[in-house]
Coordinates of C-alpha atoms in Angstrom, one line a residue:
M1 CA 4.0 -67.1 -72.6
R2 CA 5.1 -67.1 -76.2
T3 CA 8.9 -67.0 -75.5
R4 CA 9.5 -68.9 -78.8
F5 CA 8.1 -66.1 -80.9
S6 CA 10.1 -63.3 -79.3
L7 CA 13.3 -65.2 -79.5
H8 CA 12.9 -66.0 -83.2
L9 CA 12.0 -62.4 -84.0
L10 CA 15.3 -61.4 -82.3
A11 CA 17.1 -64.0 -84.4
L12 CA 15.7 -62.2 -87.5
A13 CA 16.8 -58.8 -86.2
P14 CA 19.7 -58.3 -88.7
L15 CA 17.2 -58.8 -91.6
G16 CA 14.5 -56.8 -89.8
L17 CA 16.8 -53.8 -89.5
V18 CA 17.3 -53.9 -93.2
L19 CA 13.6 -54.3 -94.0
T20 CA 12.3 -51.7 -91.5
S21 CA 12.7 -47.9 -91.8
P22 CA 15.9 -46.5 -90.3
V23 CA 13.7 -44.0 -88.4
T24 CA 11.7 -46.7 -86.6
A25 CA 14.2 -49.6 -86.6
A26 CA 14.7 -49.4 -82.8
A27 CA 11.0 -50.2 -82.2
S28 CA 10.5 -52.4 -85.3
M29 CA 10.2 -55.7 -83.4
D30 CA 7.0 -54.3 -81.8
N31 CA 5.6 -52.6 -84.9
H32 CA 5.5 -55.4 -87.5
V33 CA 2.6 -55.5 -89.8
I34 CA 1.2 -58.9 -88.8
T35 CA -0.8 -59.2 -92.0
A36 CA 2.4 -58.9 -94.1
K37 CA 3.7 -62.2 -92.7
A38 CA 7.2 -60.8 -92.6
P39 CA 9.3 -58.6 -90.3
V40 CA 8.4 -55.3 -91.9
D41 CA 6.7 -52.2 -90.4
A42 CA 4.3 -50.0 -92.3
T43 CA 7.1 -48.0 -93.9
R44 CA 8.6 -51.1 -95.6
Y45 CA 5.4 -53.0 -96.3
S46 CA 5.0 -53.9 -100.0
G47 CA 1.8 -52.0 -100.5
T48 CA -0.4 -49.5 -98.6
V49 CA -1.3 -50.2 -95.0
S50 CA -2.9 -48.4 -92.0
V51 CA -2.7 -49.5 -88.4
L52 CA -5.1 -48.6 -85.6
T53 CA -4.0 -49.4 -82.1
A54 CA -6.2 -50.0 -79.0
D55 CA -5.3 -46.5 -77.8
D56 CA -6.4 -45.0 -81.2
I57 CA -9.7 -46.8 -80.9
R58 CA -10.2 -45.8 -77.2
R59 CA -9.5 -42.1 -77.9
S60 CA -11.9 -42.0 -80.8
G61 CA -14.7 -43.5 -78.8
A62 CA -15.6 -46.0 -81.5
T63 CA -17.6 -49.0 -80.4
T64 CA -18.0 -50.6 -83.8
L65 CA -15.5 -51.7 -86.4
S66 CA -17.0 -49.4 -89.1
R67 CA -16.8 -46.4 -86.9
A68 CA -13.2 -47.2 -86.0
L69 CA -12.2 -47.3 -89.6
Q70 CA -14.0 -44.2 -90.9
H71 CA -11.1 -41.8 -90.4
L72 CA -8.6 -43.9 -92.4
P73 CA -7.5 -42.6 -95.9
G74 CA -9.2 -44.3 -98.8
V75 CA -12.0 -45.7 -96.6
Y76 CA -15.6 -44.5 -96.3
L77 CA -18.8 -46.0 -95.0
S78 CA -21.9 -47.1 -96.8
H79 CA -25.2 -48.7 -95.6
T80 CA -26.2 -52.0 -97.0
G81 CA -28.6 -54.9 -96.5
N82 CA -32.1 -55.3 -95.4
V83 CA -31.4 -54.1 -91.9
S84 CA -29.2 -51.2 -93.1
Q85 CA -25.9 -51.7 -91.4
Q86 CA -22.7 -49.8 -91.9
A87 CA -19.9 -51.4 -94.0
P88 CA -16.4 -50.0 -94.9
R89 CA -15.5 -49.6 -98.5
I90 CA -11.9 -49.3 -99.8
R91 CA -10.9 -47.1 -102.8
G92 CA -14.3 -47.3 -104.4
F93 CA -14.7 -51.1 -104.2
S94 CA -17.8 -52.8 -102.7
H95 CA -17.4 -54.0 -99.1
E96 CA -18.0 -57.5 -100.4
Q97 CA -14.7 -57.4 -102.3
T98 CA -12.6 -57.0 -99.1
L99 CA -11.3 -59.9 -97.1
V100 CA -12.1 -59.7 -93.3
L101 CA -9.9 -61.7 -90.9
I102 CA -10.0 -62.1 -87.1
D103 CA -6.5 -63.0 -85.8
G104 CA -5.5 -63.8 -89.4
K105 CA -8.3 -66.3 -89.9
R106 CA -11.4 -66.0 -92.1
V107 CA -15.0 -65.7 -91.0
P108 CA -17.9 -67.0 -93.1
N109 CA -18.5 -64.5 -95.9
T110 CA -22.2 -63.8 -95.3
D111 CA -21.9 -60.4 -97.1
R112 CA -21.3 -62.1 -100.5
N113 CA -23.5 -65.2 -100.1
L114 CA -26.7 -63.6 -98.9
S115 CA -29.1 -61.5 -100.9
F116 CA -28.8 -57.7 -100.8
A117 CA -25.1 -57.8 -99.6
P118 CA -25.7 -57.4 -95.8
A119 CA -22.9 -56.3 -93.5
Y120 CA -22.7 -59.1 -90.9
R121 CA -18.9 -59.7 -90.8
Y122 CA -18.0 -56.6 -88.7
N123 CA -19.5 -57.4 -85.3
W124 CA -17.8 -60.7 -84.4
V125 CA -15.7 -59.1 -81.6
P126 CA -16.2 -55.9 -79.6
M127 CA -13.8 -53.0 -80.0
S128 CA -12.8 -53.1 -76.4
Q129 CA -11.1 -56.5 -77.0
V130 CA -9.2 -55.4 -80.1
E131 CA -5.4 -54.9 -79.8
R132 CA -5.0 -53.4 -83.3
I133 CA -6.6 -53.3 -86.7
E134 CA -4.5 -53.6 -89.8
V135 CA -6.1 -52.4 -93.1
I136 CA -4.4 -53.2 -96.4
R137 CA -5.6 -51.0 -99.2
G138 CA -4.9 -52.8 -102.4
P139 CA -4.8 -56.4 -103.6
G140 CA -3.9 -59.1 -101.0
S141 CA -4.4 -62.2 -103.2
S142 CA -0.7 -63.1 -103.4
L143 CA -0.8 -63.9 -99.6
Y144 CA -4.5 -64.7 -99.0
G145 CA -5.9 -66.0 -102.2
A146 CA -9.4 -65.1 -103.3
D147 CA -11.7 -62.4 -101.7
A148 CA -8.8 -60.0 -101.1
M149 CA -9.4 -58.0 -104.2
A150 CA -10.0 -54.5 -102.7
G151 CA -7.8 -55.2 -99.6
V152 CA -7.7 -56.9 -96.2
I153 CA -9.0 -56.0 -92.8
N154 CA -7.3 -58.0 -90.1
I155 CA -8.7 -57.6 -86.6
I156 CA -6.2 -58.7 -84.0
T157 CA -7.6 -59.3 -80.5
K158 CA -5.9 -59.0 -77.1
K159 CA -3.9 -62.0 -75.9
A160 CA -2.9 -63.4 -72.5
S161 CA 0.4 -62.3 -71.0
S162 CA 2.5 -63.5 -68.1
Q163 CA 0.1 -61.8 -65.6
W164 CA -3.6 -62.0 -65.1
Q165 CA -5.5 -58.9 -66.5
G166 CA -9.1 -58.0 -66.7
N167 CA -11.4 -55.4 -68.1
L168 CA -14.9 -54.2 -67.7
N169 CA -16.5 -51.6 -70.1
G170 CA -19.8 -50.2 -71.0
S171 CA -21.2 -47.4 -73.1
L172 CA -24.5 -45.5 -73.5
G173 CA -25.4 -43.6 -76.6
H174 CA -28.4 -41.3 -77.2
L175 CA -29.4 -39.9 -80.6
D176 CA -31.5 -36.9 -80.9
G177 CA -35.0 -38.3 -80.7
S178 CA -35.8 -41.7 -79.1
H179 CA -32.9 -43.8 -80.4
Q180 CA -30.6 -45.3 -77.8
N181 CA -27.8 -47.8 -77.9
D182 CA -25.8 -49.4 -75.2
D183 CA -23.1 -52.1 -74.9
F184 CA -21.3 -53.9 -72.2
G185 CA -18.2 -56.1 -72.2
A186 CA -16.0 -58.0 -69.8
A187 CA -12.6 -59.8 -70.4
L188 CA -10.2 -61.9 -68.4
R189 CA -6.8 -63.3 -69.6
G190 CA -3.7 -64.6 -68.1
P191 CA -1.4 -67.7 -67.4
L192 CA -2.6 -71.1 -66.3
G193 CA 0.6 -72.2 -64.7
D194 CA 3.9 -72.1 -66.6
K195 CA 2.7 -73.9 -69.7
A196 CA -0.7 -72.6 -70.6
D197 CA -2.7 -69.4 -71.0
L198 CA -6.4 -68.4 -71.3
S199 CA -8.3 -65.5 -72.7
L200 CA -12.1 -65.0 -72.2
S201 CA -14.3 -62.1 -73.2
V202 CA -18.1 -61.5 -73.5
S203 CA -20.1 -58.6 -74.8
E204 CA -23.7 -57.5 -75.4
R205 CA -24.9 -54.6 -77.6
N206 CA -28.4 -53.2 -77.9
E207 CA -29.5 -50.6 -80.5
D208 CA -32.9 -49.1 -81.1
A209 CA -34.3 -48.7 -84.5
I210 CA -34.0 -45.3 -86.2
K211 CA -37.2 -44.1 -88.0
D212 CA -38.1 -41.2 -90.3
D213 CA -40.8 -38.6 -89.7
N214 CA -43.4 -41.0 -91.1
G215 CA -42.5 -43.8 -88.7
A216 CA -40.7 -45.9 -91.3
S217 CA -37.6 -47.8 -90.3
L218 CA -34.3 -46.4 -91.5
T219 CA -32.4 -49.0 -89.4
S220 CA -33.7 -52.0 -87.6
D221 CA -33.4 -52.5 -83.8
M222 CA -30.5 -54.9 -83.1
R223 CA -29.5 -57.1 -80.2
S224 CA -26.2 -58.9 -80.3
R225 CA -24.0 -61.0 -78.0
T226 CA -20.5 -62.3 -78.5
L227 CA -18.2 -64.8 -76.7
Q228 CA -14.5 -65.3 -77.4
A229 CA -12.3 -68.0 -75.7
D230 CA -8.7 -68.7 -76.5
L231 CA -6.6 -71.4 -74.9
G232 CA -2.8 -71.9 -75.5
F233 CA -0.4 -74.6 -74.5
D234 CA 3.4 -74.2 -74.6
F235 CA 4.9 -77.7 -74.7
N236 CA 8.4 -76.2 -74.8
T237 CA 10.0 -73.1 -76.4
D238 CA 9.5 -74.5 -79.9
N239 CA 6.1 -76.1 -79.8
R240 CA 2.7 -74.4 -79.0
L241 CA -0.9 -75.4 -79.5
E242 CA -3.7 -72.7 -79.7
L243 CA -7.4 -73.4 -79.6
G244 CA -10.0 -70.7 -80.2
L245 CA -13.8 -70.2 -80.1
L246 CA -15.8 -67.2 -81.5
Y247 CA -19.5 -67.3 -80.9
G248 CA -22.2 -64.7 -81.5
E249 CA -25.9 -64.1 -81.7
E250 CA -27.6 -61.2 -83.5
K251 CA -31.3 -60.4 -83.6
G252 CA -33.1 -57.7 -85.5
G253 CA -36.7 -56.7 -85.1
D254 CA -39.5 -56.2 -87.6
I255 CA -39.1 -53.2 -90.0
D256 CA -41.8 -50.5 -90.5
I257 CA -42.3 -49.6 -94.1
S258 CA -44.0 -46.6 -95.7
D259 CA -45.8 -47.2 -99.1
F260 CA -46.1 -44.6 -101.8
M261 CA -49.3 -43.2 -100.2
G262 CA -47.4 -42.5 -96.9
T263 CA -49.1 -45.3 -95.0
T264 CA -46.8 -47.1 -92.6
Y265 CA -47.1 -50.8 -91.9
T266 CA -45.0 -53.5 -90.2
S267 CA -43.3 -56.0 -92.4
D268 CA -42.7 -59.6 -91.3
Y269 CA -38.9 -59.1 -91.9
R270 CA -36.7 -59.9 -89.0
L271 CA -33.1 -61.1 -88.5
D272 CA -32.1 -64.0 -86.3
Q273 CA -28.4 -65.1 -86.7
T274 CA -26.2 -67.5 -84.8
R275 CA -22.5 -67.7 -85.8
R276 CA -19.4 -69.5 -84.6
R277 CA -15.8 -70.2 -85.5
L278 CA -13.7 -73.0 -84.0
S279 CA -10.0 -73.0 -84.7
A280 CA -6.9 -75.0 -83.8
D281 CA -3.3 -74.1 -84.6
Y282 CA 0.0 -75.9 -84.0
L283 CA 3.2 -73.8 -84.1
T284 CA 6.7 -75.3 -84.2
R285 CA 10.1 -75.0 -85.9
L286 CA 10.9 -76.9 -89.0
G287 CA 14.3 -76.7 -90.8
G288 CA 15.1 -73.3 -89.3
F289 CA 11.7 -71.9 -90.2
D290 CA 8.6 -71.1 -88.2
F291 CA 5.9 -73.7 -89.2
Q292 CA 2.2 -73.4 -88.5
A293 CA -0.6 -75.9 -89.2
G294 CA -4.1 -74.7 -88.6
A295 CA -7.7 -75.6 -89.2
S296 CA -10.9 -73.5 -88.6
Q297 CA -14.6 -74.2 -89.0
G298 CA -17.0 -71.3 -89.4
K299 CA -20.7 -71.5 -89.5
A300 CA -23.5 -68.9 -89.7
D301 CA -27.2 -69.8 -89.4
L302 CA -29.5 -66.9 -90.4
T303 CA -33.1 -66.2 -90.7
E304 CA -33.8 -63.1 -92.8
G305 CA -37.6 -62.6 -93.0
R306 CA -38.8 -65.8 -94.6
S307 CA -35.3 -66.8 -95.8
D308 CA -33.4 -69.5 -93.9
W309 CA -29.7 -69.6 -94.7
T310 CA -26.8 -71.8 -93.5
I311 CA -23.2 -70.8 -94.5
D312 CA -20.3 -73.1 -93.7
E313 CA -16.7 -72.4 -94.3
D314 CA -13.9 -74.9 -93.4
N315 CA -10.3 -73.8 -93.8
Y316 CA -7.1 -75.7 -93.5
Q317 CA -3.7 -74.1 -93.7
L318 CA 0.0 -74.9 -93.7
E319 CA 2.5 -72.1 -93.5
L320 CA 6.3 -71.9 -93.5
N321 CA 7.9 -68.5 -92.5
G322 CA 11.4 -67.3 -91.9
A323 CA 14.8 -66.0 -93.1
L324 CA 16.5 -67.5 -96.1
G325 CA 20.2 -66.5 -95.6
T326 CA 20.9 -63.0 -94.4
S327 CA 19.1 -61.0 -97.1
Q328 CA 15.8 -62.8 -97.8
H329 CA 12.6 -63.5 -95.9
L330 CA 10.4 -66.3 -97.3
N331 CA 6.8 -67.2 -96.7
M332 CA 5.1 -70.2 -98.2
G333 CA 1.5 -71.2 -97.6
L334 CA -0.9 -73.9 -98.6
Q335 CA -4.6 -73.2 -97.9
H336 CA -7.7 -75.3 -98.6
R337 CA -11.2 -73.9 -98.2
R338 CA -14.6 -75.6 -98.5
E339 CA -17.6 -73.3 -98.7
T340 CA -21.2 -74.4 -98.5
V341 CA -24.3 -72.3 -98.7
S342 CA -27.9 -73.6 -98.2
R343 CA -31.2 -71.9 -98.2
S344 CA -33.8 -74.3 -96.8
D345 CA -36.9 -72.4 -97.7
M346 CA -36.1 -72.8 -101.5
N347 CA -34.1 -76.1 -101.4
F348 CA -31.0 -74.4 -102.6
H349 CA -27.6 -76.0 -101.8
E350 CA -24.2 -75.3 -103.3
Q351 CA -20.7 -76.3 -102.4
V352 CA -17.2 -75.4 -103.7
D353 CA -13.6 -76.2 -102.9
A354 CA -10.7 -73.9 -103.4
T355 CA -7.0 -74.7 -102.9
T356 CA -4.4 -71.9 -102.8
L357 CA -0.6 -72.1 -102.9
T358 CA 1.1 -68.8 -102.0
L359 CA 4.8 -67.8 -102.1
Q360 CA 6.3 -64.5 -101.0
D361 CA 10.0 -63.6 -101.0
I362 CA 11.2 -60.3 -99.6
I363 CA 14.8 -59.6 -100.8
A364 CA 17.0 -56.9 -99.1
L365 CA 18.9 -55.8 -102.2
T366 CA 20.9 -53.2 -100.2
S367 CA 20.5 -51.5 -96.8
E368 CA 18.1 -49.1 -98.5
H369 CA 16.4 -51.1 -101.3
S370 CA 14.1 -54.2 -101.0
L371 CA 12.2 -56.2 -103.5
T372 CA 9.0 -58.2 -102.8
L373 CA 8.1 -61.0 -105.1
G374 CA 4.7 -62.7 -104.6
L375 CA 2.6 -65.3 -106.4
A376 CA -0.6 -67.2 -105.6
Y377 CA -2.0 -70.1 -107.5
D378 CA -5.7 -70.7 -106.9
H379 CA -7.4 -74.0 -108.0
H380 CA -11.2 -73.7 -107.8
S381 CA -13.5 -76.6 -108.1
K382 CA -15.8 -74.6 -110.4
Y383 CA -13.7 -72.1 -112.2
D384 CA -10.4 -72.0 -114.1
A385 CA -7.2 -71.8 -112.1
E386 CA -5.9 -68.3 -111.4
F387 CA -2.4 -66.8 -110.9
S388 CA -2.1 -63.7 -108.8
P389 CA 1.4 -62.2 -109.0
K390 CA 2.9 -59.3 -107.0
L391 CA 6.0 -57.2 -107.6
Y392 CA 6.9 -54.4 -105.3
W393 CA 10.1 -52.3 -104.8
N394 CA 10.8 -50.2 -101.7
W395 CA 13.5 -47.6 -101.1
Q396 CA 14.1 -46.0 -97.7
D397 CA 17.2 -43.9 -96.9
D398 CA 18.7 -42.7 -93.6
S399 CA 17.4 -39.2 -93.9
G400 CA 13.7 -40.4 -93.9
W401 CA 12.9 -40.3 -97.6
G402 CA 11.1 -43.3 -99.0
L403 CA 9.8 -44.4 -102.4
R404 CA 7.8 -47.5 -103.4
A405 CA 6.3 -48.8 -106.6
G406 CA 4.4 -52.0 -107.3
Y407 CA 2.0 -54.1 -109.3
G408 CA -0.4 -56.7 -108.1
Q409 CA -3.2 -58.9 -109.4
S410 CA -6.2 -60.3 -107.5
Y411 CA -9.4 -62.1 -108.2
L412 CA -12.8 -62.9 -106.7
A413 CA -14.8 -65.9 -107.6
P414 CA -18.6 -65.4 -107.9
S415 CA -20.6 -66.0 -104.7
L416 CA -22.3 -69.4 -104.5
R417 CA -25.7 -68.0 -105.2
E418 CA -24.6 -65.9 -108.1
G419 CA -22.7 -68.7 -109.8
S420 CA -25.5 -71.3 -109.6
S421 CA -28.4 -71.6 -112.0
E422 CA -30.2 -73.5 -109.2
Y423 CA -30.6 -70.1 -107.4
V424 CA -33.9 -68.7 -108.6
I425 CA -35.8 -66.3 -106.4
Q426 CA -39.1 -64.5 -107.0
A427 CA -39.1 -60.8 -106.1
G428 CA -42.8 -60.1 -106.5
P429 CA -45.2 -61.5 -109.2
F430 CA -43.3 -59.8 -112.2
R431 CA -39.6 -60.0 -111.2
R432 CA -37.2 -62.9 -110.8
Y433 CA -33.5 -63.2 -109.9
E434 CA -31.4 -66.0 -111.3
G435 CA -27.9 -67.3 -110.8
N436 CA -25.7 -68.2 -113.7
D437 CA -23.5 -71.3 -114.1
D438 CA -21.5 -69.5 -116.8
L439 CA -20.1 -66.7 -114.6
Q440 CA -16.4 -66.0 -114.5
P441 CA -14.4 -64.6 -111.5
E442 CA -13.8 -60.8 -111.2
T443 CA -10.2 -59.8 -111.7
N444 CA -8.2 -56.7 -110.8
R445 CA -4.9 -55.3 -111.8
T446 CA -3.4 -52.7 -109.4
Y447 CA -0.5 -50.2 -109.9
E448 CA 0.8 -48.2 -107.0
L449 CA 3.4 -45.5 -106.6
G450 CA 4.2 -43.9 -103.2
L451 CA 6.5 -41.3 -101.8
S452 CA 7.1 -40.7 -98.0
Y453 CA 9.1 -38.6 -95.7
I454 CA 9.4 -39.6 -92.1
Q455 CA 10.9 -37.7 -89.1
P456 CA 10.7 -38.4 -85.4
D457 CA 7.8 -36.0 -84.8
W458 CA 6.1 -36.0 -88.2
R459 CA 5.3 -38.1 -91.2
S460 CA 4.0 -37.4 -94.7
K461 CA 3.0 -39.9 -97.3
L462 CA 1.6 -39.7 -100.9
T463 CA 0.2 -42.7 -102.8
L464 CA -1.0 -42.9 -106.3
F465 CA -3.1 -46.0 -107.3
H466 CA -4.8 -47.3 -110.4
N467 CA -7.2 -50.3 -110.5
R468 CA -8.5 -52.0 -113.7
I469 CA -11.3 -54.4 -112.9
D470 CA -12.7 -56.9 -115.4
N471 CA -15.7 -59.2 -115.4
L472 CA -17.6 -57.3 -112.7
I473 CA -20.7 -59.1 -111.8
S474 CA -24.1 -57.4 -112.0
T475 CA -27.5 -58.3 -113.3
R476 CA -28.5 -58.3 -116.9
E477 CA -32.3 -57.9 -117.4
F478 CA -34.5 -59.4 -120.1
Q479 CA -38.2 -60.1 -120.5
Q480 CA -39.8 -63.6 -120.2
G481 CA -43.4 -63.0 -120.9
P482 CA -44.7 -60.6 -118.2
V483 CA -41.8 -61.3 -115.9
T484 CA -38.6 -59.3 -115.8
V485 CA -35.7 -61.7 -115.2
A486 CA -32.5 -60.3 -113.6
R487 CA -29.7 -62.8 -114.3
Y488 CA -26.3 -62.4 -112.7
S489 CA -23.7 -61.9 -115.5
N490 CA -20.2 -60.6 -116.2
V491 CA -21.4 -57.3 -117.7
N492 CA -19.0 -54.6 -116.7
K493 CA -15.4 -53.4 -116.8
A494 CA -14.4 -50.6 -114.5
Q495 CA -11.5 -48.6 -113.2
T496 CA -10.8 -46.7 -110.0
Q497 CA -7.8 -44.5 -109.6
G498 CA -6.8 -41.7 -107.3
L499 CA -4.5 -40.2 -104.7
E500 CA -4.1 -40.6 -101.0
A501 CA -2.2 -37.9 -99.1
E502 CA -1.4 -38.4 -95.4
F503 CA 0.2 -36.1 -92.8
D504 CA 0.8 -36.9 -89.1
L505 CA 2.4 -34.4 -86.7
N506 CA 3.3 -34.3 -83.0
P507 CA 3.6 -30.5 -82.5
T508 CA 4.3 -31.0 -78.8
E509 CA 4.9 -33.9 -76.5
H510 CA 1.2 -34.0 -75.7
S511 CA -0.4 -33.2 -79.0
R512 CA -1.2 -35.2 -82.1
V513 CA -2.5 -34.1 -85.5
S514 CA -3.6 -36.4 -88.3
V515 CA -4.7 -35.2 -91.7
N516 CA -5.5 -37.3 -94.8
Y517 CA -7.1 -36.5 -98.2
T518 CA -8.3 -38.9 -100.9
W519 CA -9.1 -38.1 -104.4
L520 CA -11.1 -40.9 -106.1
D521 CA -11.9 -41.2 -109.8
S522 CA -14.0 -44.1 -110.8
Q523 CA -15.8 -45.1 -114.0
N524 CA -17.5 -47.9 -115.9
R525 CA -15.5 -49.0 -118.9
S526 CA -18.1 -51.0 -120.8
G527 CA -21.8 -51.5 -121.4
P528 CA -24.6 -49.0 -121.5
H529 CA -23.0 -46.9 -118.7
D530 CA -19.5 -46.7 -120.3
G531 CA -17.8 -43.6 -119.1
K532 CA -20.2 -43.0 -116.2
T533 CA -19.0 -42.7 -112.6
L534 CA -19.5 -45.7 -110.4
V535 CA -22.4 -45.6 -107.9
D536 CA -21.6 -44.5 -104.3
T537 CA -18.0 -43.4 -104.9
P538 CA -17.3 -39.9 -103.5
E539 CA -14.7 -38.0 -105.5
H540 CA -13.2 -36.3 -102.4
L541 CA -12.6 -37.5 -98.8
F542 CA -10.9 -35.1 -96.4
K543 CA -10.4 -36.0 -92.7
V544 CA -8.7 -34.3 -89.8
R545 CA -8.1 -35.6 -86.2
L546 CA -6.8 -33.5 -83.3
E547 CA -5.8 -34.9 -79.9
H548 CA -4.3 -33.1 -77.0
D549 CA -3.3 -34.6 -73.6
L550 CA -3.9 -32.6 -70.4
P551 CA -1.3 -34.3 -68.1
R552 CA -2.3 -32.3 -65.0
H553 CA -5.9 -33.6 -65.3
D554 CA -4.9 -37.0 -66.8
S555 CA -7.3 -36.3 -69.7
T556 CA -7.3 -36.1 -73.5
L557 CA -9.3 -33.8 -75.7
Y558 CA -10.4 -35.2 -79.1
A559 CA -11.8 -33.5 -82.2
A560 CA -12.4 -34.9 -85.7
W561 CA -13.8 -33.5 -88.9
R562 CA -14.8 -35.6 -91.9
Y563 CA -15.7 -34.3 -95.4
T564 CA -17.4 -36.6 -97.9
G565 CA -17.7 -35.3 -101.4
S566 CA -20.7 -35.6 -103.7
Q567 CA -21.5 -39.0 -105.2
Y568 CA -23.8 -40.4 -107.8
T569 CA -26.5 -42.7 -106.6
N570 CA -27.6 -44.4 -109.8
A571 CA -25.7 -45.9 -112.7
I572 CA -26.8 -43.4 -115.3
N573 CA -25.5 -40.5 -113.1
S574 CA -28.8 -38.6 -113.1
D575 CA -29.1 -38.5 -109.3
K576 CA -26.4 -37.1 -107.0
L577 CA -26.0 -36.9 -103.2
D578 CA -24.5 -33.6 -102.2
A579 CA -21.2 -33.4 -100.2
Y580 CA -21.5 -33.3 -96.4
Q581 CA -19.3 -32.9 -93.4
V582 CA -19.4 -34.2 -89.8
V583 CA -17.6 -33.0 -86.7
D584 CA -17.0 -35.2 -83.6
L585 CA -15.8 -34.0 -80.2
G586 CA -14.7 -36.0 -77.1
L587 CA -13.1 -35.8 -73.7
G588 CA -11.5 -38.8 -72.0
T589 CA -10.2 -38.8 -68.5
R590 CA -8.7 -41.2 -66.0
L591 CA -10.6 -42.0 -62.9
G592 CA -8.0 -43.1 -60.5
A593 CA -5.4 -45.7 -61.4
H594 CA -7.6 -48.3 -63.1
A595 CA -10.7 -46.6 -64.6
H596 CA -11.3 -44.4 -67.6
M597 CA -14.3 -42.3 -68.7
R598 CA -15.0 -40.7 -72.1
F599 CA -17.8 -38.3 -73.1
G600 CA -18.3 -37.6 -76.8
I601 CA -20.6 -35.7 -79.1
N602 CA -20.7 -37.3 -82.5
N603 CA -22.0 -35.3 -85.4
L604 CA -21.9 -32.1 -83.4
F605 CA -24.0 -30.1 -86.0
D606 CA -26.7 -32.7 -86.4
E607 CA -26.1 -33.5 -90.1
V608 CA -28.7 -36.1 -91.1
I609 CA -27.8 -37.7 -94.4
E610 CA -30.4 -40.0 -96.0
Q611 CA -30.3 -41.4 -99.5
G612 CA -32.9 -43.7 -101.0
G613 CA -34.1 -44.9 -97.6
E614 CA -30.5 -45.5 -96.4
L615 CA -29.2 -43.5 -93.4
L616 CA -25.6 -42.5 -94.1
E617 CA -25.4 -40.1 -91.1
P618 CA -28.1 -40.5 -88.3
G619 CA -27.6 -37.1 -86.6
R620 CA -26.2 -35.9 -83.3
E621 CA -25.3 -38.5 -80.8
L622 CA -24.2 -38.2 -77.1
K623 CA -22.0 -41.0 -76.0
L624 CA -20.7 -41.9 -72.5
T625 CA -18.1 -44.7 -72.2
L626 CA -16.8 -46.2 -68.9
S627 CA -14.0 -48.8 -68.6
A628 CA -12.0 -50.3 -65.7
D629 CA -8.8 -52.4 -65.9
F630 CA -7.6 -54.7 -63.2

């Protein structure tokens, strides 16, 4: 299957060898950053990117996307939403400001369009069916348009090959106390004759609620199911049709709440979500370029307590990609998105259309130097048009030294509820939230400078970044009689800047060491909190991973340490959460030729970190994972 794509990548090999690192050129055809939409690996990407493979995820024991990402530089987890779910944050930005893709396609952005910014975009596919995860830290608007202000998370799932393959997997976790979680998954993929292929996977996850000493819920109990189906047809070596379905159900139980007297009662809040995404893509050759035409339809129906939401997102895309001569690689895209949000319990309905034209040209100036020029033009049905340029220079020499410098802009339109005066919601008898027709998009200007040194057995990398964010959306409060009105407004300017240092080493054939450190400086630049540090942005992140294979026992030892520095928990910087650290241990072993078992102890020293009713670290967890391939 997919002969056309491998042949055309080989046709680009001369350009690819220029654009990829000399150290990794031999393997570059297999290590392209798919999210870059060009034949470049991570060393030549015009920005900062981290790649997690299926083996990385398996060795870490992660069964959720957030847990898989927590050891990456510049990334940390926060809890958000009414059911308190984990969400990854990049370089101090909110999780809402990151674009999430599955196989390069959007999913409905429930995080931005629902109240209280829940984290519902991260459980569409189980980790056992993920081939790799690419995380771009920095603006991605020049390729993907709006929503990619903080970065891009692209989840790439496993695809069918020329032989039938299958997988069964399950895990059981036990937290100190009564909390348990379990998940199960199955997958089957392979050819249907000579011209077609099929991939199927299903999963189910169950998680008990975590409660404090008074019986109040820190997290809700959750039950989720997913289904993924992909069908491909190869009409000939140059023409392919791909059809896809993602479907999921997620249910959360009632939440027990403690009042100020310490009395615990059960609220009528519960979650009931059904989501799906249908997609169709046609891939062919046009004028010497790869051409792709695609459409996807995403829909999420949610009940949160007494709130009934429907979020629809329809996307249409044309893309032309390929070499222009012997020294340039061109990508041109046209995207149209229609987004609709309805809340039936308050007769709220809003719809917007956005059209984005993107252009990226990677120019190989010499065998060592390349220049990336990017530009996106966004036309929004409600807001002024936006241009998002990108300029990036890369240098990589034969000895392994590399240097890169770049500038990029990105923007994020207000969510549909924030940007509509029709959105008015009561929060008790004396408080009200209101949308605002006069909002403007948030914008960001990013500067990056990076230095790297790569050798066959070790790699080091240093990145400096600076973000200047304008028109940040928050609430501005005013009195209207006895009622406090919180209206969404462009009230803030902010900046985040810092340093990311990475070091990877293979000290022996069977050992791997990964160390990264992030220094993050953030502050408001306007309003009553001018000069104050942004909320929930730790100044220091320090992470270490150690892996050692035991060939005689067909096993792998795993150890990880995470340090999260202190962080302010309110805008006036009067309350602070102290620094904390977490240690994870694991042992994975093969059981015969086709099975694998892993036992892990997460949070070995039982660090329970709670802040304002949000559970950042739940304590020690014992985790057993079993999988079988056939």
